[in-house]
Tab-separated table of C-alpha atoms and ligand atoms in Angstrom:
chain	number	residue	atom	x	y	z
A	1	MET	CA	-13.254	58.897	-4.377
A	2	TYR	CA	-11.097	55.817	-3.817
A	3	ARG	CA	-8.511	55.362	-6.555
A	4	PRO	CA	-6.562	52.153	-5.983
A	5	LYS	CA	-4.464	52.535	-9.127
A	6	LEU	CA	-3.275	55.980	-8.163
A	7	MET	CA	-2.528	54.914	-4.580
A	8	PHE	CA	-0.543	51.953	-5.867
A	9	PHE	CA	1.396	54.141	-8.255
A	10	MET	CA	2.196	56.653	-5.528
A	11	ALA	CA	3.351	53.922	-3.161
A	12	ILE	CA	5.747	52.622	-5.813
A	13	LEU	CA	7.002	56.121	-6.468
A	14	PHE	CA	7.594	56.693	-2.756
A	15	MET	CA	9.532	53.455	-2.415
A	16	ALA	CA	11.630	54.283	-5.455
A	17	MET	CA	12.475	57.674	-3.942
A	18	LEU	CA	13.432	56.074	-0.653
A	19	PHE	CA	15.632	53.565	-2.430
A	20	THR	CA	17.405	56.237	-4.450
A	21	ALA	CA	17.999	58.349	-1.354
A	22	SER	CA	19.465	55.497	0.638
A	23	SER	CA	21.686	54.209	-2.157
A	24	ALA	CA	22.933	57.728	-2.852
A	25	GLN	CA	23.991	57.927	0.760
A	26	ALA	CA	25.703	54.561	0.759
A	27	GLU	CA	27.737	55.153	-2.367
A	28	LEU	CA	30.669	57.471	-2.130
A	29	LYS	CA	32.219	58.834	-5.312
A	30	ILE	CA	35.756	60.157	-5.319
A	31	LYS	CA	37.008	62.429	-8.082
A	32	LEU	CA	40.775	62.022	-8.227
A	33	ALA	CA	42.867	64.287	-10.480
A	34	LEU	CA	46.424	64.267	-11.807
A	35	VAL	CA	48.332	65.841	-14.687
A	36	THR	CA	50.271	63.003	-16.272
A	37	LYS	CA	49.140	60.335	-18.714
A	38	PRO	CA	48.347	56.625	-18.219
A	39	GLY	CA	51.530	54.688	-17.454
A	40	SER	CA	52.943	57.568	-15.405
A	41	ALA	CA	54.017	57.296	-11.764
A	42	GLN	CA	50.961	59.250	-10.607
A	43	ASN	CA	48.604	57.064	-12.628
A	44	ILE	CA	50.095	53.870	-11.254
A	45	VAL	CA	49.271	55.103	-7.740
A	46	ALA	CA	45.767	56.151	-8.816
A	47	ASP	CA	44.958	52.891	-10.611
A	48	LYS	CA	46.160	50.779	-7.679
A	49	PHE	CA	44.236	52.925	-5.219
A	50	LYS	CA	41.054	52.564	-7.272
A	51	GLU	CA	41.488	48.803	-7.503
A	52	LEU	CA	42.142	48.350	-3.767
A	53	LEU	CA	39.502	50.721	-2.473
A	54	GLU	CA	36.685	49.542	-4.746
A	55	GLU	CA	37.471	45.957	-3.789
A	56	ARG	CA	37.751	46.634	-0.065
A	57	SER	CA	34.615	48.755	0.075
A	58	LYS	CA	32.759	46.179	-2.031
A	59	GLY	CA	31.927	48.834	-4.539
A	60	GLU	CA	30.409	51.266	-2.037
A	61	ILE	CA	33.216	53.699	-2.750
A	62	THR	CA	34.103	54.380	-6.379
A	63	VAL	CA	37.150	56.243	-7.652
A	64	HIS	CA	36.983	58.300	-10.843
A	65	ILE	CA	40.405	59.173	-12.223
A	66	PHE	CA	40.878	62.381	-14.242
A	67	HIS	CA	44.358	62.149	-15.771
A	68	SER	CA	46.383	64.142	-18.311
A	69	ALA	CA	45.482	67.501	-16.713
A	70	SER	CA	41.854	67.161	-17.871
A	71	LEU	CA	40.835	69.138	-14.774
A	72	GLY	CA	43.711	71.612	-15.066
A	73	ASN	CA	47.349	71.858	-14.025
A	74	GLU	CA	48.582	70.931	-10.539
A	75	THR	CA	47.981	74.394	-9.116
A	76	GLU	CA	44.417	74.352	-10.449
A	77	ILE	CA	43.793	70.850	-9.160
A	78	LEU	CA	44.952	71.881	-5.688
A	79	GLN	CA	42.543	74.832	-5.740
A	80	GLN	CA	39.686	72.472	-6.637
A	81	ILE	CA	40.700	70.122	-3.846
A	82	GLN	CA	40.617	73.002	-1.361
A	83	MET	CA	37.036	73.711	-2.486
A	84	ASN	CA	36.060	70.011	-2.552
A	85	THR	CA	34.948	70.080	-6.187
A	86	VAL	CA	37.731	67.492	-6.562
A	87	GLN	CA	38.254	65.160	-3.602
A	88	MET	CA	41.751	63.804	-4.178
A	89	GLY	CA	44.938	64.330	-6.157
A	90	ILE	CA	48.349	62.735	-6.705
A	91	ILE	CA	50.439	65.894	-6.833
A	92	THR	CA	54.184	66.408	-7.277
A	93	GLY	CA	55.895	68.187	-4.413
A	94	GLY	CA	56.963	71.248	-6.421
A	95	PRO	CA	53.748	73.191	-7.178
A	96	PHE	CA	52.476	72.426	-3.696
A	97	ASP	CA	54.928	74.843	-2.134
A	98	THR	CA	52.984	77.944	-3.144
A	99	PHE	CA	50.108	76.653	-0.986
A	100	ASP	CA	52.322	75.769	1.967
A	101	PRO	CA	56.051	76.597	2.032
A	102	ILE	CA	56.695	73.658	4.384
A	103	VAL	CA	56.588	71.429	1.278
A	104	ARG	CA	59.916	73.021	0.222
A	105	VAL	CA	61.597	71.152	3.017
A	106	ILE	CA	61.035	67.754	1.386
A	107	ASN	CA	62.185	69.105	-1.986
A	108	TYR	CA	65.427	70.421	-0.539
A	109	PRO	CA	68.345	69.612	-2.892
A	110	PHE	CA	70.543	66.632	-2.080
A	111	LEU	CA	68.490	65.908	1.027
A	112	PHE	CA	68.010	62.151	0.918
A	113	LYS	CA	70.922	59.804	0.292
A	114	ASP	CA	68.797	57.030	-1.140
A	115	ASN	CA	65.328	55.538	-1.377
A	116	ASP	CA	65.479	53.843	2.011
A	117	GLN	CA	66.279	57.080	3.784
A	118	ALA	CA	63.499	58.904	1.935
A	119	ASP	CA	61.001	56.193	2.920
A	120	LYS	CA	62.129	56.160	6.524
A	121	ILE	CA	61.744	59.894	6.952
A	122	LEU	CA	58.623	60.461	4.867
A	123	ASP	CA	56.776	57.491	6.397
A	124	GLY	CA	58.063	58.424	9.867
A	125	PRO	CA	57.176	61.183	12.336
A	126	LEU	CA	58.703	64.051	10.316
A	127	GLY	CA	56.772	63.111	7.194
A	128	GLN	CA	53.606	62.810	9.249
A	129	GLU	CA	54.206	66.219	10.778
A	130	ILE	CA	54.524	67.726	7.297
A	131	LEU	CA	51.330	66.043	6.113
A	132	LYS	CA	49.531	67.250	9.231
A	133	SER	CA	50.609	70.836	8.711
A	134	LEU	CA	48.919	70.898	5.278
A	135	GLU	CA	45.613	71.090	7.150
A	136	SER	CA	46.204	74.785	7.699
A	137	SER	CA	45.767	75.312	3.947
A	138	GLY	CA	42.728	73.055	3.545
A	139	PHE	CA	44.380	69.757	2.643
A	140	LYS	CA	44.377	66.348	4.228
A	141	GLY	CA	47.806	64.924	3.399
A	142	LEU	CA	47.386	61.147	3.263
A	143	CYS	CA	50.832	59.828	2.339
A	144	PHE	CA	53.758	60.084	-0.059
A	145	SER	CA	54.222	58.161	-3.277
A	146	GLU	CA	57.036	59.081	-5.654
A	147	ASN	CA	58.122	60.720	-8.806
A	148	GLY	CA	61.637	59.707	-7.789
A	149	PHE	CA	65.099	61.282	-7.908
A	150	ARG	CA	65.210	64.033	-10.544
A	151	ASN	CA	67.927	64.189	-13.205
A	152	LEU	CA	68.855	66.915	-15.659
A	153	THR	CA	68.422	66.520	-19.423
A	154	ASN	CA	69.147	69.016	-22.185
A	155	SER	CA	69.551	69.310	-25.925
A	156	LYS	CA	72.682	71.497	-26.004
A	157	ARG	CA	75.693	69.850	-24.379
A	158	PRO	CA	77.008	67.267	-21.914
A	159	VAL	CA	76.802	68.457	-18.309
A	160	LYS	CA	79.308	67.233	-15.735
A	161	ILE	CA	80.101	70.246	-13.584
A	162	PRO	CA	77.906	73.184	-12.489
A	163	GLU	CA	79.650	75.500	-14.994
A	164	ASP	CA	78.243	73.397	-17.828
A	165	VAL	CA	74.742	74.458	-16.789
A	166	LYS	CA	75.473	78.122	-17.255
A	167	GLY	CA	72.859	79.906	-19.373
A	168	LEU	CA	70.862	76.768	-20.198
A	169	LYS	CA	67.146	77.447	-20.420
A	170	ILE	CA	65.734	74.888	-18.011
A	171	ARG	CA	62.047	74.340	-17.462
A	172	VAL	CA	61.218	73.989	-13.784
A	173	MET	CA	57.972	73.232	-11.970
A	174	ALA	CA	55.849	76.098	-10.687
A	175	SER	CA	57.868	76.234	-7.476
A	176	ALA	CA	59.932	79.029	-6.009
A	177	LEU	CA	62.423	76.534	-4.607
A	178	HIS	CA	63.018	74.746	-7.898
A	179	LYS	CA	63.528	78.071	-9.604
A	180	ALA	CA	66.019	79.150	-6.943
A	181	ILE	CA	67.989	75.904	-7.254
A	182	TRP	CA	68.624	76.413	-10.975
A	183	GLN	CA	69.240	80.105	-10.613
A	184	THR	CA	71.878	79.384	-7.992
A	185	LEU	CA	73.473	76.873	-10.351
A	186	GLY	CA	73.714	79.545	-13.049
A	187	ALA	CA	70.997	78.272	-15.390
A	188	ASN	CA	68.125	80.263	-16.784
A	189	PRO	CA	65.081	78.576	-15.174
A	190	THR	CA	61.549	79.029	-16.525
A	191	PRO	CA	58.615	77.808	-14.401
A	192	MET	CA	55.979	76.064	-16.505
A	193	PRO	CA	53.209	73.589	-15.767
A	194	TRP	CA	53.210	70.051	-17.127
A	195	PRO	CA	53.307	68.843	-19.992
A	196	ILE	CA	56.349	70.340	-21.763
A	197	TYR	CA	57.154	68.175	-24.817
A	198	THR	CA	56.239	70.868	-27.354
A	199	GLU	CA	58.313	73.539	-25.608
A	200	LEU	CA	61.330	71.220	-25.601
A	201	GLU	CA	60.776	70.205	-29.201
A	202	GLN	CA	60.465	73.784	-30.404
A	203	GLY	CA	63.476	74.899	-28.413
A	204	VAL	CA	61.578	77.367	-26.193
A	205	ILE	CA	63.556	75.605	-23.472
A	206	ASP	CA	66.831	73.661	-23.715
A	207	GLY	CA	66.303	71.267	-20.876
A	208	GLN	CA	64.279	69.979	-18.000
A	209	GLU	CA	64.730	67.819	-14.945
A	210	ASN	CA	62.650	64.804	-13.967
A	211	PRO	CA	62.989	61.178	-12.900
A	212	LEU	CA	63.853	58.489	-15.456
A	213	TRP	CA	60.296	57.217	-15.918
A	214	VAL	CA	59.326	60.600	-17.403
A	215	LEU	CA	61.941	60.265	-20.167
A	216	GLU	CA	60.519	56.879	-21.046
A	217	VAL	CA	56.775	57.591	-20.808
A	218	TYR	CA	57.051	60.949	-22.613
A	219	ASN	CA	59.716	59.895	-25.176
A	220	PHE	CA	62.072	62.697	-24.192
A	221	HIS	CA	64.967	60.746	-25.706
A	222	GLU	CA	63.635	61.949	-29.062
A	223	ILE	CA	64.287	65.593	-28.199
A	224	GLN	CA	66.876	65.595	-25.377
A	225	LYS	CA	70.326	64.271	-26.191
A	226	TYR	CA	72.092	64.668	-22.859
A	227	LEU	CA	71.164	63.111	-19.531
A	228	THR	CA	73.119	63.816	-16.357
A	229	MET	CA	72.480	61.674	-13.292
A	230	THR	CA	72.303	64.631	-10.928
A	231	ARG	CA	69.678	63.140	-8.586
A	232	HIS	CA	69.533	66.690	-7.222
A	233	VAL	CA	66.042	66.471	-5.709
A	234	TYR	CA	64.063	63.520	-4.458
A	235	SER	CA	60.594	64.295	-5.726
A	236	PRO	CA	57.704	62.790	-3.778
A	237	HIS	CA	54.065	63.057	-4.711
A	238	ILE	CA	51.786	64.141	-1.971
A	239	ASP	CA	48.694	61.958	-2.101
A	240	VAL	CA	46.214	64.467	-0.891
A	241	ALA	CA	42.516	64.872	-0.122
A	242	SER	CA	40.209	67.790	0.451
A	243	LEU	CA	40.081	68.509	4.178
A	244	LYS	CA	36.530	69.781	3.839
A	245	TRP	CA	35.485	66.456	2.325
A	246	TRP	CA	37.569	64.367	4.717
A	247	ASN	CA	36.000	65.986	7.762
A	248	GLY	CA	32.561	64.880	6.590
A	249	LEU	CA	33.473	61.212	6.100
A	250	ASP	CA	32.682	58.446	8.579
A	251	GLU	CA	35.531	56.717	10.363
A	252	LYS	CA	35.217	53.458	8.441
A	253	SER	CA	35.524	55.150	5.045
A	254	ARG	CA	38.477	57.214	6.229
A	255	GLU	CA	40.324	54.119	7.380
A	256	MET	CA	39.691	52.304	4.120
A	257	ILE	CA	40.819	55.298	2.055
A	258	GLN	CA	43.924	55.915	4.147
A	259	LYS	CA	44.998	52.283	4.061
A	260	SER	CA	44.300	51.856	0.349
A	261	ILE	CA	46.237	54.948	-0.712
A	262	TYR	CA	49.205	53.995	1.463
A	263	ASP	CA	49.252	50.445	0.057
A	264	ALA	CA	49.022	51.925	-3.447
A	265	ALA	CA	51.942	54.247	-2.659
A	266	LEU	CA	54.096	51.358	-1.398
A	267	PHE	CA	53.267	49.374	-4.518
A	268	GLN	CA	54.127	52.295	-6.800
A	269	ARG	CA	57.401	53.237	-5.123
A	270	LYS	CA	58.665	49.679	-5.525
A	271	ASP	CA	57.415	49.454	-9.100
A	272	ASN	CA	59.173	52.708	-10.016
A	273	ARG	CA	62.481	51.652	-8.479
A	274	ASP	CA	62.410	48.153	-9.948
A	275	LYS	CA	62.177	49.606	-13.449
A	276	ASP	CA	64.958	52.213	-13.311
A	277	ALA	CA	67.896	50.021	-14.407
A	278	ALA	CA	66.044	48.880	-17.543
A	279	ARG	CA	65.066	52.481	-18.291
A	280	LEU	CA	68.694	53.601	-18.296
A	281	GLU	CA	69.597	50.817	-20.699
A	282	MET	CA	66.720	51.721	-22.971
A	283	LEU	CA	67.607	55.428	-22.981
A	284	ALA	CA	71.239	54.644	-23.853
A	285	GLU	CA	70.073	52.338	-26.640
A	286	LYS	CA	67.882	55.099	-28.013
A	287	GLY	CA	70.969	57.276	-28.290
A	288	MET	CA	70.940	59.471	-25.195
A	289	LYS	CA	74.395	60.406	-23.948
A	290	ILE	CA	74.409	59.648	-20.249
A	291	GLU	CA	76.784	61.224	-17.724
A	292	PHE	CA	76.798	58.800	-14.800
A	293	ASN	CA	79.316	60.617	-12.618
A	294	PRO	CA	78.749	64.350	-12.523
A	295	ASP	CA	80.695	66.304	-9.906
A	296	LEU	CA	77.931	66.175	-7.314
A	297	ASP	CA	80.119	67.683	-4.568
A	298	ALA	CA	80.441	70.806	-6.690
A	299	PHE	CA	76.687	70.927	-7.333
A	300	ARG	CA	76.007	70.412	-3.620
A	301	ALA	CA	78.401	73.179	-2.614
A	302	LYS	CA	76.696	75.647	-4.955
A	303	VAL	CA	73.214	75.092	-3.557
A	304	ALA	CA	74.263	75.063	0.096
A	305	GLU	CA	73.305	78.735	0.439
A	306	LEU	CA	69.645	77.924	-0.226
A	307	LYS	CA	68.851	77.093	3.352
A	308	ASP	CA	69.497	80.702	4.372
A	309	MET	CA	67.130	82.083	1.762
A	310	ASP	CA	63.769	83.735	2.412
A	311	LEU	CA	62.122	80.627	1.041
A	312	PHE	CA	62.666	78.994	4.413
A	313	ALA	CA	62.348	82.085	6.598
A	314	GLU	CA	58.974	81.297	8.172
A	315	PRO	CA	59.829	79.937	11.648
A	316	ARG	CA	57.871	76.670	11.428
A	317	VAL	CA	59.431	76.011	7.993
A	318	GLN	CA	62.933	76.852	9.198
A	319	LYS	CA	62.459	74.588	12.200
A	320	MET	CA	61.314	71.686	10.047
A	321	LEU	CA	64.219	72.215	7.637
A	322	MET	CA	66.713	72.024	10.505
A	323	LYS	CA	65.089	68.866	11.840
A	324	ILE	CA	65.091	67.128	8.487
A	325	LEU	CA	68.665	68.192	7.659
A	326	GLU	CA	69.776	66.765	10.964
A	327	ALA	CA	67.840	63.542	10.455
A	328	THR	CA	69.429	63.018	7.038
A	329	GLN	CA	73.020	63.718	8.097
B	1	LIG	O1	55.490	63.888	-12.876
B	1	LIG	O2	55.979	68.805	-13.546
B	1	LIG	C1	56.866	67.966	-13.368
B	1	LIG	O3	58.033	68.142	-13.675
B	1	LIG	C2	56.485	66.642	-12.801
B	1	LIG	O4	57.576	66.017	-12.268
B	1	LIG	C3	55.838	65.922	-13.956
B	1	LIG	O5	54.470	66.159	-13.882
B	1	LIG	C4	56.053	64.469	-13.981
């Protein structure tokens, strides 16, 4: 029996299925995760990346940002990126070093003299070599944006010399290197994932160390009286993708993603640096006591022994550390 209505209906259904299949293929969705809140350094990178990539791909690629640790802490996000249940992350250098110890090299204390030197090395061949080596643990390292130079804050006393740090309970990132730095300086470091406001407020910890934007965005001036401009570690973010996912992308999408994240990183680094002077003024106004000239030579001397520690014992890590120390002389 001929049934024109049914045939017509089935033809429409078939076309609708075809259309859905082809548009599903054309549109690429990126889940991007980070642990800090809107207004943070990581979010500024993510927002810019989303804006640039969606514009450049004419909406064929969409970026979905999961901030404020809604998908877990940085360690958990990295695990999800390895599995490709999350495609990208803006992750601080610290917690990355349990996945690949080579990341310790760029978090080495007192490594970079200033922003320009950090940019030159991280954007140059050594930085690229480090990003490339992350492939062995399932990551595609795309580029570096920044947290910035880290400074010590605490609620107990002014800190000018390493002896002042003695016994302070300092929260550090989940990183063996960061823990070792503060142990060597005589503090009592406790690794803890982000965020940490409550722990500081309740006195579980006396202090923490982070770049100036963190004090502003998280209102740490309310609960931390003393700030010391130690600039002990330059803290990059690694803007990272799942290698599993990356390997399945076409060349055109890869290029657009790579270029957009790098442009976003350049934008964010400048933005962060441009705002630092005003942040210091604001923090002083809010009543923080700021030590501008700590005895950095003394701090540097204390942590010099770190390069001989087991943390850097793996030959490829040791080799990279030597190269980067030489390049930053
Ligand atoms: O980016 O965990 C940390 O101390 C990070 O620097 C923090 O997420 C701010």
